[in-house]
PDB file of C-alpha atoms (C1' of nucleotides) in Angstrom:
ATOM      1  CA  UNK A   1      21.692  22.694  13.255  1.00 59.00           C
ATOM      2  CA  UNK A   2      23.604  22.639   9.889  1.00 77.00           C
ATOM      3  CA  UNK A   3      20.964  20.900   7.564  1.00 95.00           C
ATOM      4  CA  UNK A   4      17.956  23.168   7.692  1.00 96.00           C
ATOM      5  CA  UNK A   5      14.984  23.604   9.570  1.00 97.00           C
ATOM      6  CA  UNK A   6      12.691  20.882  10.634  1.00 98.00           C
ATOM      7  CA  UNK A   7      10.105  19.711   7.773  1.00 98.00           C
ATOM      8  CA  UNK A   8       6.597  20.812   9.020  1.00 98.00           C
ATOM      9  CA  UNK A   9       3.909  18.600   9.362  1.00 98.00           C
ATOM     10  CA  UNK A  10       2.116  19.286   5.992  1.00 98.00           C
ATOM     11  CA  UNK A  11       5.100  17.809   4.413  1.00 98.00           C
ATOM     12  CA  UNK A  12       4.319  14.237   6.048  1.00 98.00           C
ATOM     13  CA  UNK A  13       0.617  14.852   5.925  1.00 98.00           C
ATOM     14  CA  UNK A  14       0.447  13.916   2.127  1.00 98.00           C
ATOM     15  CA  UNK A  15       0.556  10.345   0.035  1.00 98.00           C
ATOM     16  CA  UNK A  16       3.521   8.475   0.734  1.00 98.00           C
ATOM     17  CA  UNK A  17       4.603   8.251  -2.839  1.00 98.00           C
ATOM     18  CA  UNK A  18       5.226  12.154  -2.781  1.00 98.00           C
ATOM     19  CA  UNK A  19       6.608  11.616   0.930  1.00 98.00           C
ATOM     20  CA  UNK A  20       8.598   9.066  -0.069  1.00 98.00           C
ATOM     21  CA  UNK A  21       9.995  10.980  -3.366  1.00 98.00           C
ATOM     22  CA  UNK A  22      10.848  14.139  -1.781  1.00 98.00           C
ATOM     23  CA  UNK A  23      12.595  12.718   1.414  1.00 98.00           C
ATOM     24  CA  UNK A  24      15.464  11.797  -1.031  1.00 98.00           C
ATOM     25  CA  UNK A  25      18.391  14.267  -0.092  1.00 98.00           C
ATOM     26  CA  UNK A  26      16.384  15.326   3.604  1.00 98.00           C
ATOM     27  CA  UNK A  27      18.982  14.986   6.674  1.00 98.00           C
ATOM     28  CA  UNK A  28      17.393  12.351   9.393  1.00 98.00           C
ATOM     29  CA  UNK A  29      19.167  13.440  12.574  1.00 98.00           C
ATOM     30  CA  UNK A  30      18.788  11.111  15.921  1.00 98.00           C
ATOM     31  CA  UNK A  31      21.163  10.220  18.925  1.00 97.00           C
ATOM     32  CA  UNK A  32      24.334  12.054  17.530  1.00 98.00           C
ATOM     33  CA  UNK A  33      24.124  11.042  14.149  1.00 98.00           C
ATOM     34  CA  UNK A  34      22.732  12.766  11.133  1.00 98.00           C
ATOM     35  CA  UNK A  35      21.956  10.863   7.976  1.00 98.00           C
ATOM     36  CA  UNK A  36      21.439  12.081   4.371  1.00 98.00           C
ATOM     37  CA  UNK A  37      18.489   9.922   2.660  1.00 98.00           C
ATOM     38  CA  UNK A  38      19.093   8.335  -0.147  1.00 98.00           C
ATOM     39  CA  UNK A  39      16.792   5.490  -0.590  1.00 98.00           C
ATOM     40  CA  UNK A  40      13.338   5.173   0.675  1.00 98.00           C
ATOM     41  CA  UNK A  41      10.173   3.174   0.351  1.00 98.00           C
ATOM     42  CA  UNK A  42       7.120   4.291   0.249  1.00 98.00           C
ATOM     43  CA  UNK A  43       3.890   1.934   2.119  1.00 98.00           C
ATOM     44  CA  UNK A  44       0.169   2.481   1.838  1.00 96.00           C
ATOM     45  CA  UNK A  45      -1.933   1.349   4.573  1.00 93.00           C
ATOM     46  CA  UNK A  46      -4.714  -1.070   4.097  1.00 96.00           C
ATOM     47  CA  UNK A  47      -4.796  -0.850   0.573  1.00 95.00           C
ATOM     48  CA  UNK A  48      -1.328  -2.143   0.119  1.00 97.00           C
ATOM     49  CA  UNK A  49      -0.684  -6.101   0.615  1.00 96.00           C
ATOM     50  CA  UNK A  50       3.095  -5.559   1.400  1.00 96.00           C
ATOM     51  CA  UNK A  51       2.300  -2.943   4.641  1.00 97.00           C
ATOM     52  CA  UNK A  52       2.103  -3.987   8.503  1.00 98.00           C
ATOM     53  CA  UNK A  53      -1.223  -2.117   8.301  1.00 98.00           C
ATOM     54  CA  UNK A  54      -2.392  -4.234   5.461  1.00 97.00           C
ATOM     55  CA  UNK A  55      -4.994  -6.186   7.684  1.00 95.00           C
ATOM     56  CA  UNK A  56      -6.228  -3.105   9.788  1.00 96.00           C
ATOM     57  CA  UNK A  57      -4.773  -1.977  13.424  1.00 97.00           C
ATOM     58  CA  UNK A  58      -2.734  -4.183  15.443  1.00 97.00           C
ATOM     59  CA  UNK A  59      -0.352  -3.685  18.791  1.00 96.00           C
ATOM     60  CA  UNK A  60       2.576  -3.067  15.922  1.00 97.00           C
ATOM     61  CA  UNK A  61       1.154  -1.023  13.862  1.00 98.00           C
ATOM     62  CA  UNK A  62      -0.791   0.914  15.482  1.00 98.00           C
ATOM     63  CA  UNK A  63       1.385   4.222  15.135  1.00 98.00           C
ATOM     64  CA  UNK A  64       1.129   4.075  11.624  1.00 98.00           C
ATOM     65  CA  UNK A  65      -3.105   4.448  11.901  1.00 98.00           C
ATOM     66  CA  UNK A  66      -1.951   7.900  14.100  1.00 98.00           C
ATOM     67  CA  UNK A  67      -1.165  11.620  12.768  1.00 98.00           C
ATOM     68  CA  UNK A  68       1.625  11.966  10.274  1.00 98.00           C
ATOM     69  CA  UNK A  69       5.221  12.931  11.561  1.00 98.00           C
ATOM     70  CA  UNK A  70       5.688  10.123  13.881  1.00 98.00           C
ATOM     71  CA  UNK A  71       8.021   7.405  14.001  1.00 98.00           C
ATOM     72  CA  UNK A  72       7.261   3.798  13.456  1.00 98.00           C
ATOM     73  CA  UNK A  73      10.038   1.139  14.471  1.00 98.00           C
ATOM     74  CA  UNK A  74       9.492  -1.849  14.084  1.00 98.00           C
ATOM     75  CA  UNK A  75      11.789  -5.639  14.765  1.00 98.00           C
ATOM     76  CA  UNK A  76      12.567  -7.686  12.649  1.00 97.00           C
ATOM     77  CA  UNK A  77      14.574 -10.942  11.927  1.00 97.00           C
ATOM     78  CA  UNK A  78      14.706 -11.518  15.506  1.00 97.00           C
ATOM     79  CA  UNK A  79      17.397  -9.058  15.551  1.00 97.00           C
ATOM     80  CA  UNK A  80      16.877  -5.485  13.504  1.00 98.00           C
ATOM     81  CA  UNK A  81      15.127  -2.366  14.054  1.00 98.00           C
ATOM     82  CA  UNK A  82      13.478  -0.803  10.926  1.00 98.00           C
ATOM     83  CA  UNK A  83      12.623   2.894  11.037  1.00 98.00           C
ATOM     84  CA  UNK A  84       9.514   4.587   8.938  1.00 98.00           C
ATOM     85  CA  UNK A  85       8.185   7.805   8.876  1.00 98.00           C
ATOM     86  CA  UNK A  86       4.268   7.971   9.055  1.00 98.00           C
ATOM     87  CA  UNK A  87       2.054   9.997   6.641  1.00 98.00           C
ATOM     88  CA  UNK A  88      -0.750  10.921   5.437  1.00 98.00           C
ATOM     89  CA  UNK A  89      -4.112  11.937   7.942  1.00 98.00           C
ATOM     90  CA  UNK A  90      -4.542  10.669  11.328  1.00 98.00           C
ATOM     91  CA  UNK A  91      -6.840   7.889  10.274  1.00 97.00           C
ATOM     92  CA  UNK A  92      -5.059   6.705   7.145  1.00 98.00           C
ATOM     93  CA  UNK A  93      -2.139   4.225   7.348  1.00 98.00           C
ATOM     94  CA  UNK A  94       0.824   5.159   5.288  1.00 98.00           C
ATOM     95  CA  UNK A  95       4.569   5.540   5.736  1.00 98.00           C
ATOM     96  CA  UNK A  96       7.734   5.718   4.420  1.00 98.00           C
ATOM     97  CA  UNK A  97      10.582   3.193   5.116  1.00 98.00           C
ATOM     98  CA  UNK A  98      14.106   4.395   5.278  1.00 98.00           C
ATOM     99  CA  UNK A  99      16.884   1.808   3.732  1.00 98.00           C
ATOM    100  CA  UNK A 100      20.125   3.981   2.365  1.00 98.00           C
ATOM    101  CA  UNK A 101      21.920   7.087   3.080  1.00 98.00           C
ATOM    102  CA  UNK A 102      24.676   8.624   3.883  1.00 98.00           C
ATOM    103  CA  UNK A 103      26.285   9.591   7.732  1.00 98.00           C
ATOM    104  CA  UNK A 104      26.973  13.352   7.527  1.00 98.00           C
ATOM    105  CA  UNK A 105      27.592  13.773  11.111  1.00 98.00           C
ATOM    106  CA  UNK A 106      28.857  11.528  14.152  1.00 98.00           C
ATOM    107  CA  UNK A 107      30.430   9.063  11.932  1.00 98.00           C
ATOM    108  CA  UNK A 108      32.704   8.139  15.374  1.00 97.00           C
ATOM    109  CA  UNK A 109      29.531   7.163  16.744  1.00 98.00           C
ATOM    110  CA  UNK A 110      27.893   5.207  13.877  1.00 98.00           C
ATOM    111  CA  UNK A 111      31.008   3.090  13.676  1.00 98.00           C
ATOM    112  CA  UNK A 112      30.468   2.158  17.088  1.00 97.00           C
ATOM    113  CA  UNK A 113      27.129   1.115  16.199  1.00 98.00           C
ATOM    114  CA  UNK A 114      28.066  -0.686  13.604  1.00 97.00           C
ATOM    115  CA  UNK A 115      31.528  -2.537  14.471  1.00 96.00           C
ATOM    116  CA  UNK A 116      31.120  -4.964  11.314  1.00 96.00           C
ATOM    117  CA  UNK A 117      30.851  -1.951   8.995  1.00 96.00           C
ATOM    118  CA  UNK A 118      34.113  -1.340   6.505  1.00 93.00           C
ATOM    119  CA  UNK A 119      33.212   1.349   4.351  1.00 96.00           C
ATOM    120  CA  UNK A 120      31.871   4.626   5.374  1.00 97.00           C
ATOM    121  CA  UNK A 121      29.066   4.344   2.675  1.00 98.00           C
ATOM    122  CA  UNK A 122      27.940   1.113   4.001  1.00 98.00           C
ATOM    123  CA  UNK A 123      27.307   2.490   7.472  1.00 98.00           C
ATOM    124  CA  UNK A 124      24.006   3.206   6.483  1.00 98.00           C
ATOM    125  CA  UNK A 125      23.001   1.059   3.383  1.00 98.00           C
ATOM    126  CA  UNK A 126      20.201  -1.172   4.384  1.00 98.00           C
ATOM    127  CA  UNK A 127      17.383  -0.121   6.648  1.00 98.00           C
ATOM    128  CA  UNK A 128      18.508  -1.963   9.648  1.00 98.00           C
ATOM    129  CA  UNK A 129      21.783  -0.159   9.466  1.00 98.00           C
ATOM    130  CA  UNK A 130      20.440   3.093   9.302  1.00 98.00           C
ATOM    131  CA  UNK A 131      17.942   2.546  12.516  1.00 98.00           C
ATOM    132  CA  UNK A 132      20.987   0.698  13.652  1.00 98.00           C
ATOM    133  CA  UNK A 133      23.287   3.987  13.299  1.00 98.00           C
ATOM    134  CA  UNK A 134      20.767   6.203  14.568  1.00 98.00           C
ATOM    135  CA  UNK A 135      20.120   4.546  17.878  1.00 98.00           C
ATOM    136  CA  UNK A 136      17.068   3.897  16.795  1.00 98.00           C
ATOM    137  CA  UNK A 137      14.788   1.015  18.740  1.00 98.00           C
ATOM    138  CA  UNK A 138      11.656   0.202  19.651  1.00 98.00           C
ATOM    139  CA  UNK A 139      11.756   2.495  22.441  1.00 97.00           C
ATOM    140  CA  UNK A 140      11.111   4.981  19.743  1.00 98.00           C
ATOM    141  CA  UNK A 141       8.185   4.448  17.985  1.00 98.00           C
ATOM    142  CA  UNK A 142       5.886   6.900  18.114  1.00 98.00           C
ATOM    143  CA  UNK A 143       8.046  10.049  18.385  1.00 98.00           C
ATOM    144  CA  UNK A 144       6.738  13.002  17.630  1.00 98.00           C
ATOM    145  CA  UNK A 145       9.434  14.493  14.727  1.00 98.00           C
ATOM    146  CA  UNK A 146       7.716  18.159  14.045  1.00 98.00           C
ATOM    147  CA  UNK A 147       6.855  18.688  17.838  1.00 97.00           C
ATOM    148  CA  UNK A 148       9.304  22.023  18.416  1.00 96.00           C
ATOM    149  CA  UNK A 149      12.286  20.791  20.457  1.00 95.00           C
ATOM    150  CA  UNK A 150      11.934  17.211  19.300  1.00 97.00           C
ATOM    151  CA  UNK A 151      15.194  14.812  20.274  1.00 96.00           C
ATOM    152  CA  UNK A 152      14.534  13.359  16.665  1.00 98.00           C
ATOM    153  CA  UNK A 153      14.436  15.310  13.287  1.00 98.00           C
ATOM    154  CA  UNK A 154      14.303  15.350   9.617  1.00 98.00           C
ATOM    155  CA  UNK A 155      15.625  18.741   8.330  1.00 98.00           C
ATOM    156  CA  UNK A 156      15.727  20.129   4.809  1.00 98.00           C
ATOM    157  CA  UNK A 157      18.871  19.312   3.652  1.00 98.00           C
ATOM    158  CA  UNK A 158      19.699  19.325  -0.134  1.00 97.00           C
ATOM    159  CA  UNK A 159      16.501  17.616  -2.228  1.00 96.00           C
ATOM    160  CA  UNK A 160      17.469  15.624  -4.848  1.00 98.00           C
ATOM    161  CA  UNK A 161      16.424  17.098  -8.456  1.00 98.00           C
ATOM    162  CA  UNK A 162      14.201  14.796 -10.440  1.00 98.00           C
ATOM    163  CA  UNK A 163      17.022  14.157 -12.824  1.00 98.00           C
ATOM    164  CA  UNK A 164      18.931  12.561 -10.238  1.00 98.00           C
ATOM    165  CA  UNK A 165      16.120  10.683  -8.790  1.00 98.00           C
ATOM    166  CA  UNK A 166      15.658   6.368  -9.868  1.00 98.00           C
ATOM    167  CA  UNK A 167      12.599   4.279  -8.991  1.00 97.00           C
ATOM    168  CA  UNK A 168      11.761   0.563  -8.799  1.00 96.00           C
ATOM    169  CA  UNK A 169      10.216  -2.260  -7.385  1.00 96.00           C
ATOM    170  CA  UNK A 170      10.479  -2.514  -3.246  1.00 96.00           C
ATOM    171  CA  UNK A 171      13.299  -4.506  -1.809  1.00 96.00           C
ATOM    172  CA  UNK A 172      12.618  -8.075  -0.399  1.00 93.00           C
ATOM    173  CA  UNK A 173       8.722  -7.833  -0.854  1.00 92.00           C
ATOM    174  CA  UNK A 174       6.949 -10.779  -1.565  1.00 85.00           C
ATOM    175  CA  UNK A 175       3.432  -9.343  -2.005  1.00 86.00           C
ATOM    176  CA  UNK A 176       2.930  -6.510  -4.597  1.00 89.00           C
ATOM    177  CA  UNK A 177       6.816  -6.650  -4.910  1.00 80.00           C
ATOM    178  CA  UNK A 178       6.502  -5.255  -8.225  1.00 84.00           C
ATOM    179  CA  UNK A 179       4.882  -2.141  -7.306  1.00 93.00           C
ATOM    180  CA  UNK A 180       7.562   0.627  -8.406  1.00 96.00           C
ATOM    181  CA  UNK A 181       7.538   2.585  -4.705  1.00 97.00           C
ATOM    182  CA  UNK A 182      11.571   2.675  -3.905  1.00 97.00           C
ATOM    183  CA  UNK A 183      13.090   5.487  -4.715  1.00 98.00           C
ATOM    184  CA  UNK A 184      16.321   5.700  -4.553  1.00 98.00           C
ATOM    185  CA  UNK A 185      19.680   8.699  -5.898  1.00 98.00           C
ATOM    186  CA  UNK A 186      20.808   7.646  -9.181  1.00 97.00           C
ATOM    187  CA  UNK A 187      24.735   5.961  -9.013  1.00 96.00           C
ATOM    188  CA  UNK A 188      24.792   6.661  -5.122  1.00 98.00           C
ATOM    189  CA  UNK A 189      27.075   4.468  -3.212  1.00 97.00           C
ATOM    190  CA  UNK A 190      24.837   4.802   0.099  1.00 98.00           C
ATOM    191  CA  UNK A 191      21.863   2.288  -1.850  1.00 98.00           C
ATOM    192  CA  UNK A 192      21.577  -0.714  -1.066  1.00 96.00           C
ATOM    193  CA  UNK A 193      21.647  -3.245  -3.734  1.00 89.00           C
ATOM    194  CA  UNK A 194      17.925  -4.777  -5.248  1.00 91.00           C
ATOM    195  CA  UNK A 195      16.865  -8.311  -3.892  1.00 91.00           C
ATOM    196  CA  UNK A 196      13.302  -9.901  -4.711  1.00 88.00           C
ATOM    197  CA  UNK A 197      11.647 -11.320  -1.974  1.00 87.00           C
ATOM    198  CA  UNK A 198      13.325 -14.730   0.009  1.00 80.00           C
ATOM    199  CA  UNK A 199      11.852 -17.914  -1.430  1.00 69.00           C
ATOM    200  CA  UNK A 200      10.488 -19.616   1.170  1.00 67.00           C
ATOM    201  CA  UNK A 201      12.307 -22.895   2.313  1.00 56.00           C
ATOM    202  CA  UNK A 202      10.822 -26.357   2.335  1.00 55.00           C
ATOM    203  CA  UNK A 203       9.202 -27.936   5.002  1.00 51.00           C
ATOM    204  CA  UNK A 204      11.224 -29.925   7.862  1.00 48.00           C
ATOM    205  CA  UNK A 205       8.376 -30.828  10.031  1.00 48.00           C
ATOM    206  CA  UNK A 206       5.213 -32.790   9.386  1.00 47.00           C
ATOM    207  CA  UNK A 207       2.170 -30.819   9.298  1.00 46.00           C
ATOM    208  CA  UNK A 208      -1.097 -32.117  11.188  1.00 43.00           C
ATOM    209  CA  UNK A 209       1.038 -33.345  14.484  1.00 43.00           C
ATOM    210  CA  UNK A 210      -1.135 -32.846  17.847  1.00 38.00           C
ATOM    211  CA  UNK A 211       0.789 -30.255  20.265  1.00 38.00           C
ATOM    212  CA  UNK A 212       1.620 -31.309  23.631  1.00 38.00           C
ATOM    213  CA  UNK A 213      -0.792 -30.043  25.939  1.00 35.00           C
ATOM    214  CA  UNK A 214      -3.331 -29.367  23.681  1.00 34.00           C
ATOM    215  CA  UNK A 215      -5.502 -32.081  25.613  1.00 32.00           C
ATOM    216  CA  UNK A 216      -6.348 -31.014  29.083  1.00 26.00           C
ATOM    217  CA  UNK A 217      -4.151 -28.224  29.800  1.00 25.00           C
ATOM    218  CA  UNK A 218      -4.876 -25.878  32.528  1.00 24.00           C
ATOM    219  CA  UNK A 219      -8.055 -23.129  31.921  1.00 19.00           C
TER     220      UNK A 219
ATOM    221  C1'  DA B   1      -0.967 -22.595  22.972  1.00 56.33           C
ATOM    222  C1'  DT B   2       1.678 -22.882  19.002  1.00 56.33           C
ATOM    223  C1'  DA B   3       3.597 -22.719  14.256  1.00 56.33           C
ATOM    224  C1'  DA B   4       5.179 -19.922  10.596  1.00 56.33           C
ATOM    225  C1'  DC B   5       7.462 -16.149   8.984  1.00 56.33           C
ATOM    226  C1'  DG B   6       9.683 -11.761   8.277  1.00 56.33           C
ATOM    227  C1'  DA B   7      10.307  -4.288   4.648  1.00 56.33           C
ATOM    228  C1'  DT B   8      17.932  -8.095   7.146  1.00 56.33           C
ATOM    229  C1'  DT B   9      22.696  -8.560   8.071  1.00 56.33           C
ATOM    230  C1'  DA B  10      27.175 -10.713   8.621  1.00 56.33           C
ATOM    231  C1'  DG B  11      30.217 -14.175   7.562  1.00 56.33           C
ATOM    232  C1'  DC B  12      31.849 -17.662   4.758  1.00 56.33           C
ATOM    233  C1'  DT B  13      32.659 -20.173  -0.059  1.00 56.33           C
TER     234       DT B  13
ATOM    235  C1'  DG C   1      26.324 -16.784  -4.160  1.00 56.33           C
ATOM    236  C1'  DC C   2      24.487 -19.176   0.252  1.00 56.33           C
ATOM    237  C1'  DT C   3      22.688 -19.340   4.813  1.00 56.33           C
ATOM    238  C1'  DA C   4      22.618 -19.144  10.039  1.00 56.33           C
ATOM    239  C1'  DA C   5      21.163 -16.139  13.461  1.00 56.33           C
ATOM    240  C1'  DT C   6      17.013 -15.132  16.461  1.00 56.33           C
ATOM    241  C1'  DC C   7      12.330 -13.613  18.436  1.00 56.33           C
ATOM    242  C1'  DG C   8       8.139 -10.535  18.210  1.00 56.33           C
ATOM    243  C1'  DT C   9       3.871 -10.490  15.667  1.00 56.33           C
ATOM    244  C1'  DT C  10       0.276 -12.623  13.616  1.00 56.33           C
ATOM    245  C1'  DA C  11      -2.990 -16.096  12.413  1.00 56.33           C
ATOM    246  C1'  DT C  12      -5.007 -20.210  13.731  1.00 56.33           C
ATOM    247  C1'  DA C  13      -6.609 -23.948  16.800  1.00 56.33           C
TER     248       DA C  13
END
DNA sequence: ATAACGATTAGCT
DNA sequence: GCTAATCGTTATA
């Protein structure tokens, strides 16, 4: 492999703002194509209103509640897969979402992945992309990434030197949106551009209408 | 059982 | 810049 050993496990097993911070420039490698990271987010468990784990286990976000150097995908939109890295003690809740970087190997592959993509360094700007690139699903969550002979890996690759390195409020976070956790290269065409969290749109149906059903329906 | 909504993207103006 | 697409997860009844 051309970018480096594996990361150990201590490196995920650690908050996920210094997780998140030093994944910048690490090389995400996963069916045939091999990503450079250059903007992440970092997510804290139960004490952080804007994470899945916010409100304690569920079926989705279980994984994140597990031992750090996992994978946690999760769906959203109704169409897009989302890929995080878990940290931080089995027990604790924490990971880091990945939303920019750049494709430093299989590009032929990501472009099949992503048909609608013109530029190369928009093949992985957004997090859906980058799962999307990957090959990354569902299917995946949970995968072991330090276990030796793993099919996914983040290696070393080049970290970013604090100079280089911006940070800001999370992308398209409604709840504690302003929390500075993204970090993201300075001037790198791979990051995706800021957006505050989608205002909600009106009402088009009546509240307080009685469901079909709802009266007498079978035990 | 059911409504509301989302850590987004692509396509069009 | 604006918004349709599209469905699993979650909260609530």
């Amino acid at each position: 492999m051309p970018w480096g050993r594996p990361l150990p496990r201590a490196f995920f097993d650690r908050e996920p703002l210094a997780v998140a911070r030093d994944l910048l420039g690490r090389v995400v490698t996963a069916g045939g194509v091999s990503v450079r990271l250059t903007e992440v987010e970092a997510y804290a468990g139960t004490a952080d209103p804007a994470s899945h784990a916010y409100r304690g286990p569920t079926g989705r976000s279980a994984v994140m509640f597990g031992p750090p150097g996992h994978l946690y995908v999760y769906f959203v939109y109704g169409m897009h897969w989302c890929a995080n890295l878990v940290c931080e003690r089995d027990g604790a809740a924490a990971a880091v979402l990945l939303r920019g970087g750049e494709v430093v190997a299989g590009q032929e592959l990501a472009r099949q992945r992503r048909p609608a993509v013109r530029s190369a360094a928009e093949l992985a700007r957004g997090p859906a992309k980058l799962a999307g690139v990957l090959g990354l699903s569902g299917a995946d969550t949970g995968a072991d990434l330090c276990r030796p002979g793993a099919g996914i890996v983040v290696s070393a690759g080049i970290p970013v030197p604090e100079a280089a390195v911006s940070r800001g409020p999370r992308v398209g976070v409604a709840a504690a949106g302003e929390w500075p956790w993204r970090f993201w290269v300075a001037g790198d065409r791979t990051v995706s551009g800021y957006r505050p969290a989608a205002r909600r749109a009106p009402r088009t149906t009546a509240p307080g209408r009685i469901a079909p059903g709802s009266a007498g329906g079978p035990g």
